[in-house]
Coordinates of C-alpha atoms in Angstrom, one line a residue:
X1 CA -33.3 6.9 -14.5
X2 CA -31.8 10.4 -12.6
X3 CA -31.9 8.4 -9.5
X4 CA -29.4 5.0 -10.7
X5 CA -27.4 8.5 -12.0
X6 CA -25.5 8.4 -8.7
X7 CA -27.2 5.7 -6.5
X8 CA -24.2 3.1 -4.9
X9 CA -24.7 -0.9 -5.5
X10 CA -26.2 -2.0 -2.2
X11 CA -28.4 1.7 -2.2
X12 CA -32.2 0.4 -0.9
X13 CA -34.7 3.0 -2.9
X14 CA -38.5 3.0 -2.5
X15 CA -41.1 4.6 -4.2
X16 CA -44.3 6.0 -2.0
X17 CA -46.8 6.5 -4.1
X18 CA -50.0 6.3 -3.2
X19 CA -51.7 4.4 -7.1
X20 CA -48.8 3.5 -9.8
X21 CA -47.8 -0.2 -9.8
X22 CA -44.2 -0.2 -8.7
X23 CA -43.8 -3.2 -11.2
X24 CA -44.0 -0.1 -14.0
X25 CA -40.7 1.6 -12.1
X26 CA -37.8 -1.4 -12.8
X27 CA -38.4 -1.1 -16.3
X28 CA -35.4 -0.3 -17.9
X29 CA -33.4 -0.2 -14.5
X30 CA -30.4 -2.5 -13.5
X31 CA -30.3 -5.7 -11.9
X32 CA -29.2 -3.8 -8.4
X33 CA -31.5 -1.4 -8.7
X34 CA -34.1 -3.6 -9.2
X35 CA -33.4 -6.3 -6.2
X36 CA -32.9 -3.2 -4.8
X37 CA -35.9 -1.4 -5.3
X38 CA -39.9 -2.0 -3.4
X39 CA -42.6 -0.1 -2.6
X40 CA -42.9 2.0 0.8
X41 CA -46.3 3.0 1.1
X42 CA -46.3 5.6 4.3
X43 CA -49.7 6.3 5.0
X44 CA -51.3 10.6 5.5
X45 CA -50.7 12.0 7.9
X46 CA -47.7 8.9 8.9
X47 CA -47.4 11.0 12.7
X48 CA -50.7 9.8 13.7
X49 CA -51.6 6.8 11.3
X50 CA -49.6 3.5 11.4
X51 CA -49.7 1.5 8.7
X52 CA -46.5 1.1 6.3
X53 CA -47.2 -1.0 3.7
X54 CA -44.6 -2.5 2.2
X55 CA -44.4 -3.4 -1.9
X56 CA -42.2 -5.5 -3.2
X57 CA -41.9 -6.2 -7.5
X58 CA -40.5 -9.9 -8.2
X59 CA -37.4 -9.0 -8.8
X60 CA -37.3 -7.0 -5.2
X61 CA -34.6 -9.5 -3.1
X62 CA -36.8 -11.0 -0.1
X63 CA -33.8 -9.9 2.2
X64 CA -34.4 -6.2 1.1
X65 CA -38.0 -7.4 1.9
X66 CA -37.6 -8.7 5.3
X67 CA -35.7 -6.4 6.3
X68 CA -38.0 -3.5 5.7
X69 CA -40.6 -5.1 7.3
X70 CA -38.5 -5.3 10.0
X71 CA -37.2 -1.8 10.1
X72 CA -40.8 -0.5 10.0
X73 CA -42.1 -2.5 13.0
X74 CA -39.2 -1.6 15.5
X75 CA -37.7 1.1 14.7
X76 CA -41.0 3.9 13.2
X77 CA -43.1 2.3 14.6
X78 CA -45.6 1.1 12.1
X79 CA -47.5 -1.2 11.8
X80 CA -46.0 -2.8 8.5
X81 CA -47.9 -5.0 6.1
X82 CA -46.8 -6.5 2.9
X83 CA -48.8 -6.0 -0.2
X84 CA -49.0 -7.7 -3.7
X85 CA -48.3 -4.5 -6.4
X86 CA -52.0 -4.2 -7.0
X87 CA -53.7 -1.7 -7.9
X88 CA -54.5 0.8 -5.1
X89 CA -52.8 -2.0 -3.1
X90 CA -54.7 -2.5 -0.1
X91 CA -55.6 0.0 1.9
X92 CA -56.2 3.0 -0.2
X93 CA -58.6 0.1 -2.2
X94 CA -60.9 -0.9 0.6
X95 CA -61.2 2.6 1.6
X96 CA -61.3 4.4 -1.6
X97 CA -64.1 2.2 -2.7
X98 CA -66.1 2.2 0.9
X99 CA -66.0 5.9 0.2
X100 CA -66.7 7.1 -3.3
X101 CA -70.2 4.0 -2.4
X102 CA -70.6 6.4 0.4
X103 CA -70.3 9.6 -1.9
X104 CA -73.3 7.6 -5.0
X105 CA -75.1 6.0 -1.3
X106 CA -75.2 10.4 0.0
X107 CA -76.5 11.0 -3.2
X108 CA -79.9 8.5 -3.6
X109 CA -80.9 9.5 0.3
X110 CA -80.7 12.3 -0.1
X111 CA -78.5 12.5 3.5
X112 CA -76.2 15.6 4.4
X113 CA -72.2 15.8 4.7
X114 CA -73.5 16.6 8.7
X115 CA -76.1 13.1 9.8
X116 CA -72.8 11.1 7.6
X117 CA -70.4 12.3 9.4
X118 CA -71.9 12.1 12.7
X119 CA -72.7 7.6 11.2
X120 CA -69.5 7.2 10.6
X121 CA -67.2 8.7 13.1
X122 CA -67.0 7.3 16.9
X123 CA -70.1 6.0 16.9
X124 CA -68.5 3.2 14.3
X125 CA -65.2 3.5 15.8
X126 CA -63.2 5.4 13.5
X127 CA -62.3 8.6 13.7
X128 CA -64.2 12.2 14.6
X129 CA -62.9 13.4 11.6
X130 CA -65.0 10.5 10.0
X131 CA -65.4 10.9 6.6
X132 CA -66.4 14.0 5.0
X133 CA -64.2 15.5 7.3
X134 CA -61.0 13.2 6.4
X135 CA -61.2 13.6 3.1
X136 CA -60.8 17.3 3.4
X137 CA -57.6 16.9 5.3
X138 CA -56.4 14.0 2.4
X139 CA -57.5 16.2 -0.7
X140 CA -60.0 15.4 -3.0
X141 CA -57.9 15.7 -6.1
X142 CA -56.3 12.9 -4.1
X143 CA -58.8 10.8 -3.6
X144 CA -60.2 11.6 -7.7
X145 CA -56.9 10.7 -8.9
X146 CA -56.9 7.3 -6.6
X147 CA -60.4 6.5 -7.1
X148 CA -60.5 6.9 -11.5
X149 CA -56.8 4.8 -11.0
X150 CA -58.5 1.7 -9.6
X151 CA -61.6 2.3 -12.2
X152 CA -58.4 2.8 -15.4
X153 CA -56.3 -0.5 -14.2
X154 CA -59.5 -3.2 -12.4
X155 CA -62.0 -2.9 -15.8
X156 CA -62.5 -6.5 -14.3
X157 CA -63.8 -5.4 -10.7
X158 CA -67.6 -5.8 -9.6
X159 CA -68.9 -2.7 -8.6
X160 CA -66.4 -1.0 -11.4
X161 CA -69.1 1.7 -11.4
X162 CA -68.8 3.2 -7.1
X163 CA -65.5 4.6 -8.9
X164 CA -67.2 6.4 -11.1
X165 CA -67.0 10.1 -9.6
X166 CA -70.2 11.6 -8.8
X167 CA -71.6 14.6 -10.5
X168 CA -71.0 17.3 -7.5
X169 CA -67.3 15.5 -6.4
X170 CA -66.5 15.7 -10.4
X171 CA -67.8 20.4 -10.0
X172 CA -66.1 20.4 -6.8
X173 CA -62.7 19.3 -7.9
X174 CA -63.8 21.9 -11.4
X175 CA -63.9 24.8 -8.3
X176 CA -61.0 23.6 -7.2
X177 CA -63.1 23.1 -3.3
X178 CA -60.5 20.5 -2.6
X179 CA -60.1 20.7 0.9
X180 CA -58.4 22.0 3.6
X181 CA -55.6 22.9 1.2
X182 CA -58.2 25.5 -0.4
X183 CA -59.2 26.1 2.3
X184 CA -62.9 24.4 2.0
X185 CA -63.9 21.5 0.0
X186 CA -67.0 20.1 2.2
X187 CA -66.4 22.0 4.9
X188 CA -65.7 26.2 4.7
X189 CA -64.4 28.1 7.7
X190 CA -66.4 31.4 7.6
X191 CA -66.9 34.6 9.3
X192 CA -70.1 34.6 11.5
X193 CA -71.7 37.4 13.6
X194 CA -69.4 38.8 15.1
X195 CA -66.5 38.5 13.5
X196 CA -66.1 34.3 15.2
X197 CA -65.4 31.6 12.7
X198 CA -68.1 29.1 12.3
X199 CA -67.9 25.6 10.2
X200 CA -70.3 25.9 7.2
X201 CA -71.0 22.7 5.7
X202 CA -71.9 21.6 1.9
X203 CA -75.1 21.2 0.3
X204 CA -74.3 18.7 -1.9
X205 CA -77.4 19.4 -3.7
X206 CA -76.8 23.1 -4.1
X207 CA -73.7 23.5 -3.6
X208 CA -74.1 25.9 -1.0
X209 CA -72.4 26.4 2.0
X210 CA -74.9 26.7 5.6
X211 CA -74.6 26.1 8.9
X212 CA -73.4 22.7 10.0
X213 CA -77.0 21.5 12.0
X214 CA -77.3 19.2 14.1
X215 CA -77.5 15.4 13.5
X216 CA -80.5 12.9 15.5
X217 CA -81.2 9.3 14.4
X218 CA -83.0 7.0 17.2
X219 CA -80.9 3.8 16.0
X220 CA -77.8 6.7 17.6
X221 CA -80.1 7.4 21.0
X222 CA -80.4 3.4 21.3
X223 CA -75.9 3.4 21.0
X224 CA -75.4 5.3 23.3
X225 CA -75.1 2.7 26.7
X226 CA -73.6 0.5 24.9
X227 CA -69.3 1.1 25.6
X228 CA -69.2 -2.6 22.9
X229 CA -68.4 -1.6 19.6
X230 CA -69.2 -5.1 18.7
X231 CA -72.5 -5.3 20.7
X232 CA -72.8 -2.2 19.1
X233 CA -72.8 -2.6 15.5
X234 CA -75.7 -5.6 15.9
X235 CA -77.6 -2.3 17.3
X236 CA -76.0 0.0 14.1
X237 CA -77.6 -2.5 11.8
X238 CA -80.9 -3.3 12.7
X239 CA -81.8 -0.3 13.3
X240 CA -86.0 0.6 11.8
X241 CA -85.0 4.3 10.3
X242 CA -82.3 5.8 8.3
X243 CA -79.3 5.4 9.6
X244 CA -80.4 1.6 9.9
X245 CA -81.4 1.3 5.9
X246 CA -77.2 3.2 5.7
X247 CA -75.8 1.2 7.4
X248 CA -77.1 -1.8 6.1
X249 CA -76.2 -0.3 2.6
X250 CA -72.9 0.6 3.5
X251 CA -71.7 -2.7 5.4
X252 CA -73.6 -5.5 3.2
X253 CA -71.5 -4.1 0.1
X254 CA -68.3 -3.6 2.2
X255 CA -68.6 -7.3 3.4
X256 CA -69.4 -8.8 -0.5
X257 CA -66.4 -6.2 -1.8
X258 CA -63.9 -7.5 0.4
X259 CA -64.5 -11.3 0.2
X260 CA -64.2 -11.0 -3.3
X261 CA -60.4 -8.8 -3.3
X262 CA -59.8 -12.5 -2.0
X263 CA -56.0 -13.5 -3.1
X264 CA -56.7 -10.8 -5.8
X265 CA -54.7 -8.0 -3.9
X266 CA -53.6 -10.9 -0.6
X267 CA -53.4 -13.9 0.0
X268 CA -55.0 -14.2 4.2
X269 CA -57.8 -11.9 5.1
X270 CA -55.9 -10.3 8.5
X271 CA -53.7 -8.8 6.4
X272 CA -57.0 -6.7 5.3
X273 CA -57.9 -5.4 8.8
X274 CA -54.4 -5.1 9.4
X275 CA -54.2 -2.2 6.8
X276 CA -57.9 -0.5 7.3
X277 CA -57.7 -0.2 11.2
X278 CA -53.4 1.0 11.2
X279 CA -54.8 3.2 7.7
X280 CA -57.7 4.2 8.2
X281 CA -57.5 3.9 11.9
X282 CA -61.0 1.8 12.3
X283 CA -61.3 0.1 15.1
X284 CA -62.6 -2.8 14.0
X285 CA -61.4 -3.9 9.9
X286 CA -63.8 -5.3 7.8
X287 CA -63.4 -8.9 8.6
X288 CA -63.4 -8.3 12.4
X289 CA -67.2 -6.4 11.5
X290 CA -68.2 -9.1 9.7
X291 CA -67.1 -11.9 12.6
X292 CA -68.6 -9.7 15.2
X293 CA -72.6 -9.8 13.5
X294 CA -72.2 -13.2 12.5
X295 CA -71.1 -14.4 9.7
X296 CA -74.0 -16.9 8.6
X297 CA -76.8 -14.5 9.7
X298 CA -74.7 -11.5 7.5
X299 CA -75.2 -13.9 4.5
X300 CA -77.8 -14.4 3.9
X301 CA -79.5 -10.3 4.8
X302 CA -76.3 -9.4 2.5
X303 CA -78.1 -12.3 -0.5
X304 CA -81.4 -10.6 0.6
X305 CA -80.0 -7.5 -0.4
X306 CA -78.9 -8.5 -2.9
X307 CA -74.7 -8.3 -2.2
X308 CA -74.1 -11.5 -2.2
X309 CA -70.2 -12.5 -1.3
X310 CA -67.2 -14.7 -3.2
X311 CA -67.9 -18.6 -3.3
X312 CA -65.2 -18.2 -0.9
X313 CA -67.6 -17.4 2.2
X314 CA -70.0 -20.5 1.6
X315 CA -67.3 -22.7 1.7

């Protein structure tokens, strides 16, 4: 309303929200405002993450959408992905599902923060910050807002229980342990012996900080000489230890989830991979990873684990 008082006709207006439905911001605005308005969701930190999601409303002019898609790609050096106006758009819908699913899996399997970050970092073709360090950078409060937004806005989501906040996360938010912005979250910098700084990680059972412990798994040892990520994925998911169990649980759930998001969040499955490549810096998007593991073989294993994908996969 305030922007409309001062804008000139033809001026582009966009919002960087990661959660507010774009069409709701258009309500009560003039026809010219509505034609020139859409979402332009930059991923944080934008100097490192290449994703720019463009989210039009039914009233956004096609010329405005075309311009922003090209402008983002050509002048900003972004991977621009056209999204539907669905809750959390593409990358956060899938990425926050992945993080929330992992929060619950960690609790069930009794894994530590250090173990999970070892399992979900460069070995998977993902950033060194892996999962919990990434959560600290983004801010736990932001993740909780997006997760709550999906749970509220998507009552028919088959995985809605995954978006429920685990008790240890709720307690952390209550304590204002939100990550980098509050100087403690899943990790905390403390003064160690001799005044040197040490990184301590949170024990999720006791909610006490302890010195970080190097994690080791037999499955990871087997992959040290495998440079090709697609080949490495096969070894990781066939692991006979806790690491293998973790990967199977995580990926089978993810594959089922992304298959059910077509056509809800996008009609083209490559857009999900492009969004995860550029927004979460995953070397392999969900469908690329699934293909690397072999679709038919993986579907059999998913069924046996109770994670049946969408019917179009079978078709």
